[in-house]
Tab-separated table of C-alpha atoms in Angstrom:
chain	number	residue	atom	x	y	z
A	1	MET	CA	62.107	103.222	55.266
A	2	ASN	CA	65.947	103.153	57.303
A	3	ALA	CA	68.655	104.006	55.458
A	4	LEU	CA	70.543	100.424	55.646
A	5	ALA	CA	67.659	98.440	54.080
A	6	LEU	CA	67.485	101.176	51.529
A	7	ALA	CA	71.520	100.875	51.241
A	8	CYS	CA	71.331	97.128	50.968
A	9	MET	CA	68.470	96.816	48.331
A	10	VAL	CA	70.541	99.347	46.423
A	11	LEU	CA	73.106	97.255	46.611
A	12	GLY	CA	71.712	93.799	45.739
A	13	ALA	CA	70.120	95.215	42.440
A	14	LEU	CA	73.774	96.787	41.045
A	15	PHE	CA	75.192	93.353	41.790
A	16	PHE	CA	71.745	91.792	39.589
A	17	LEU	CA	72.871	94.582	37.400
A	18	ALA	CA	76.251	93.037	37.261
A	19	GLY	CA	75.670	89.218	36.721
A	20	THR	CA	73.134	90.402	33.581
A	21	VAL	CA	76.069	92.350	32.283
A	22	GLY	CA	78.681	89.603	32.849
A	23	LEU	CA	75.982	87.229	31.481
A	24	LEU	CA	75.762	89.276	28.223
A	25	ARG	CA	79.411	89.759	27.765
A	26	PHE	CA	81.456	87.118	29.325
A	27	PRO	CA	83.076	85.245	26.618
A	28	ASP	CA	81.899	81.422	27.325
A	29	VAL	CA	79.277	79.344	29.028
A	30	HIS	CA	81.665	79.059	32.120
A	31	ALA	CA	82.549	82.613	32.746
A	32	ARG	CA	79.018	83.376	32.076
A	33	LEU	CA	77.860	80.750	34.994
A	34	HIS	CA	80.356	82.379	36.932
A	35	ALA	CA	79.591	85.717	36.927
A	36	LEU	CA	75.783	85.080	36.925
A	37	THR	CA	76.101	82.602	39.811
A	38	LYS	CA	77.820	84.702	41.899
A	39	ALA	CA	76.233	88.010	41.389
A	40	ASP	CA	72.463	86.511	41.848
A	41	ASN	CA	73.606	84.888	45.376
A	42	VAL	CA	75.303	88.125	46.578
A	43	GLY	CA	72.483	90.169	44.948
A	44	LEU	CA	69.515	88.246	46.174
A	45	GLY	CA	71.114	87.854	49.499
A	46	PHE	CA	71.532	91.722	49.773
A	47	LEU	CA	68.355	92.572	48.443
A	48	LEU	CA	66.569	90.174	50.721
A	49	LEU	CA	68.248	91.262	53.513
A	50	GLY	CA	67.097	94.917	53.202
A	51	LEU	CA	63.667	93.212	52.875
A	52	ALA	CA	64.182	91.056	56.376
A	53	LEU	CA	65.550	94.629	57.557
A	54	GLU	CA	62.431	96.282	56.655
A	55	ALA	CA	60.154	93.249	57.639
A	56	GLY	CA	59.552	93.742	61.719
A	57	SER	CA	58.925	90.443	62.887
A	58	ALA	CA	61.604	87.436	63.079
A	59	ALA	CA	59.578	85.056	61.289
A	60	VAL	CA	59.524	87.032	57.844
A	61	ALA	CA	63.174	87.541	58.053
A	62	ALA	CA	63.788	83.975	59.240
A	63	LYS	CA	62.219	83.042	56.169
A	64	LEU	CA	63.580	85.049	53.649
A	65	PHE	CA	66.632	83.602	54.970
A	66	VAL	CA	65.874	80.500	54.520
A	67	THR	CA	64.744	81.528	50.708
A	68	TRP	CA	68.364	82.433	50.133
A	69	CYS	CA	70.034	79.388	51.448
A	70	LEU	CA	67.752	77.340	49.373
A	71	VAL	CA	68.834	79.520	46.071
A	72	LEU	CA	72.578	79.516	47.408
A	73	LEU	CA	72.235	75.472	47.361
A	74	ALA	CA	70.258	75.552	44.099
A	75	SER	CA	72.347	77.609	42.325
A	76	ALA	CA	75.971	75.922	43.655
A	77	SER	CA	74.666	72.406	42.304
A	78	VAL	CA	72.877	73.729	39.131
A	79	SER	CA	76.156	75.728	38.215
A	80	HIS	CA	78.221	72.629	38.921
A	81	VAL	CA	76.131	70.706	37.067
A	82	ILE	CA	75.822	72.604	33.645
A	83	ALA	CA	79.620	73.193	33.713
A	84	ARG	CA	80.172	69.341	34.010
A	85	ALA	CA	77.995	68.667	31.173
A	86	ALA	CA	79.436	71.741	29.253
A	87	LEU	CA	83.242	70.403	29.778
A	88	ARG	CA	82.155	66.723	28.543
A	89	ARG	CA	80.872	68.454	25.536
A	90	GLY	CA	83.847	69.920	24.718
A	91	VAL	CA	82.974	73.419	25.611
A	92	GLU	CA	86.208	74.641	26.793
A	93	PRO	CA	86.763	77.197	29.639
A	94	TRP	CA	87.753	80.341	27.555
A	95	GLN	CA	91.623	81.321	27.571
A	96	ARG	CA	93.578	84.816	26.650
B	1	MET	CA	60.553	108.532	50.306
B	2	ASN	CA	57.929	106.354	50.876
B	3	LEU	CA	58.381	102.197	50.802
B	4	ASP	CA	56.368	101.662	47.559
B	5	ALA	CA	58.325	104.351	45.357
B	6	VAL	CA	61.588	102.225	46.245
B	7	HIS	CA	60.249	98.890	45.837
B	8	THR	CA	58.366	99.530	42.420
B	9	GLY	CA	61.403	101.475	41.132
B	10	LEU	CA	63.802	98.442	42.191
B	11	ALA	CA	61.111	96.148	40.728
B	12	LEU	CA	61.339	97.771	37.587
B	13	PHE	CA	64.733	97.789	37.070
B	14	LEU	CA	64.800	93.715	37.669
B	15	LEU	CA	62.495	93.418	35.034
B	16	ALA	CA	64.526	96.007	32.826
B	17	ASN	CA	67.818	93.170	33.758
B	18	LEU	CA	65.212	90.677	32.877
B	19	LEU	CA	64.695	91.806	29.203
B	20	ALA	CA	68.744	92.463	28.958
B	21	GLY	CA	68.782	88.444	29.799
B	22	LEU	CA	66.948	87.918	27.072
B	23	TRP	CA	68.971	88.935	24.539
B	24	ARG	CA	71.335	86.044	25.630
B	25	VAL	CA	68.306	83.282	24.683
B	26	LEU	CA	68.616	84.489	21.056
B	27	ALA	CA	72.313	84.865	20.924
B	28	GLY	CA	73.525	82.057	23.288
B	29	PRO	CA	75.961	79.583	20.502
B	30	THR	CA	75.242	76.749	23.075
B	31	PRO	CA	72.043	75.470	24.836
B	32	ALA	CA	73.668	75.644	28.153
B	33	ASP	CA	73.848	79.595	27.965
B	34	ARG	CA	69.817	80.201	27.105
B	35	MET	CA	69.523	77.521	30.159
B	36	LEU	CA	71.537	80.702	32.219
B	37	SER	CA	68.808	83.074	31.393
B	38	THR	CA	66.354	80.699	32.709
B	39	GLN	CA	68.768	80.481	35.673
B	40	LEU	CA	68.509	84.191	36.013
B	41	PHE	CA	64.856	84.589	35.229
B	42	GLY	CA	64.243	82.505	38.386
B	43	THR	CA	66.680	84.006	40.680
B	44	THR	CA	65.072	87.752	39.513
B	45	ALA	CA	61.538	86.208	40.153
B	46	VAL	CA	62.328	84.713	43.726
B	47	ALA	CA	63.865	88.908	44.281
B	48	LEU	CA	60.443	89.984	42.683
B	49	LEU	CA	57.868	88.209	44.864
B	50	ALA	CA	59.698	88.442	47.808
B	51	MET	CA	59.415	92.441	47.135
B	52	GLU	CA	55.787	92.553	46.000
B	53	ALA	CA	55.085	90.314	49.481
B	54	ASP	CA	55.956	93.451	51.346
B	55	THR	CA	54.347	95.966	48.826
B	56	ARG	CA	51.125	94.076	48.463
B	57	GLY	CA	50.951	92.919	52.145
B	58	MET	CA	50.427	89.486	50.990
B	59	PRO	CA	52.700	87.361	53.136
B	60	SER	CA	51.926	84.140	50.649
B	61	LEU	CA	54.094	85.679	48.064
B	62	ARG	CA	57.083	84.472	49.965
B	63	ASP	CA	56.219	81.087	50.015
B	64	VAL	CA	55.533	81.441	46.259
B	65	ALA	CA	59.234	82.725	45.884
B	66	LEU	CA	60.366	80.244	47.963
B	67	VAL	CA	58.804	77.166	45.195
B	68	PHE	CA	60.414	79.742	42.793
B	69	ALA	CA	63.752	78.916	43.846
B	70	LEU	CA	63.194	75.501	43.780
B	71	LEU	CA	61.937	75.516	40.324
B	72	ALA	CA	64.939	76.915	38.939
B	73	ALA	CA	67.052	74.208	40.201
B	74	ILE	CA	64.839	71.497	38.853
B	75	THR	CA	64.999	72.891	35.694
B	76	ALA	CA	68.212	73.261	35.307
B	77	VAL	CA	69.025	69.426	36.146
B	78	ALA	CA	66.055	68.160	33.736
B	79	PHE	CA	67.505	70.249	30.766
B	80	VAL	CA	71.203	68.455	31.875
B	81	ARG	CA	69.891	65.536	32.034
B	82	ARG	CA	67.277	65.322	28.581
B	83	VAL	CA	68.535	67.899	26.235
B	84	TRP	CA	72.312	67.651	26.827
B	85	GLN	CA	73.219	64.084	27.521
B	86	PRO	CA	76.898	64.375	26.610
B	87	HIS	CA	77.319	60.909	25.492
B	88	GLY	CA	73.840	60.188	24.553
B	89	ASP	CA	71.425	61.115	21.713
B	90	GLY	CA	71.956	64.670	23.148
B	91	LYS	CA	72.375	67.450	19.909
């Protein structure tokens, strides 16, 4: 179990934690959306990077990379769609 | 420290994250907040399945993770189109 893979996976898990904390504590939909998508993408990216480093064959690493790209595209478009719908329904971003 | 201990520990940690995300489903004022936790479910499921594919030695789980990522996106779009139509009859 090489140390780099371990470090990547732990870092990914930390980002997941940040996303969850952001989801729970932020004041409104837009901020939560921001926290959640960012942390998930980066968290998942590091986690999958760690797994790809562990996995011997390049085919597995390529499949994990494709999964990560799909999650990136999906959550980017999803957060755009949800934020637009929220704005249209009058959920204004939180101002101090 | 062998591989399985780390994978199991991380898997439990991700599940704990999920449980914390459930609170947002309860408290979330708007339907969009509840939708956010399903997004969290989708991404965490992808991470868990990718990890389980190694420890269980079942390469097919990676394809399941791919499908999960796709379904999470489709659910959110379906939610916005169906439940939350801004000018339609949505709540």
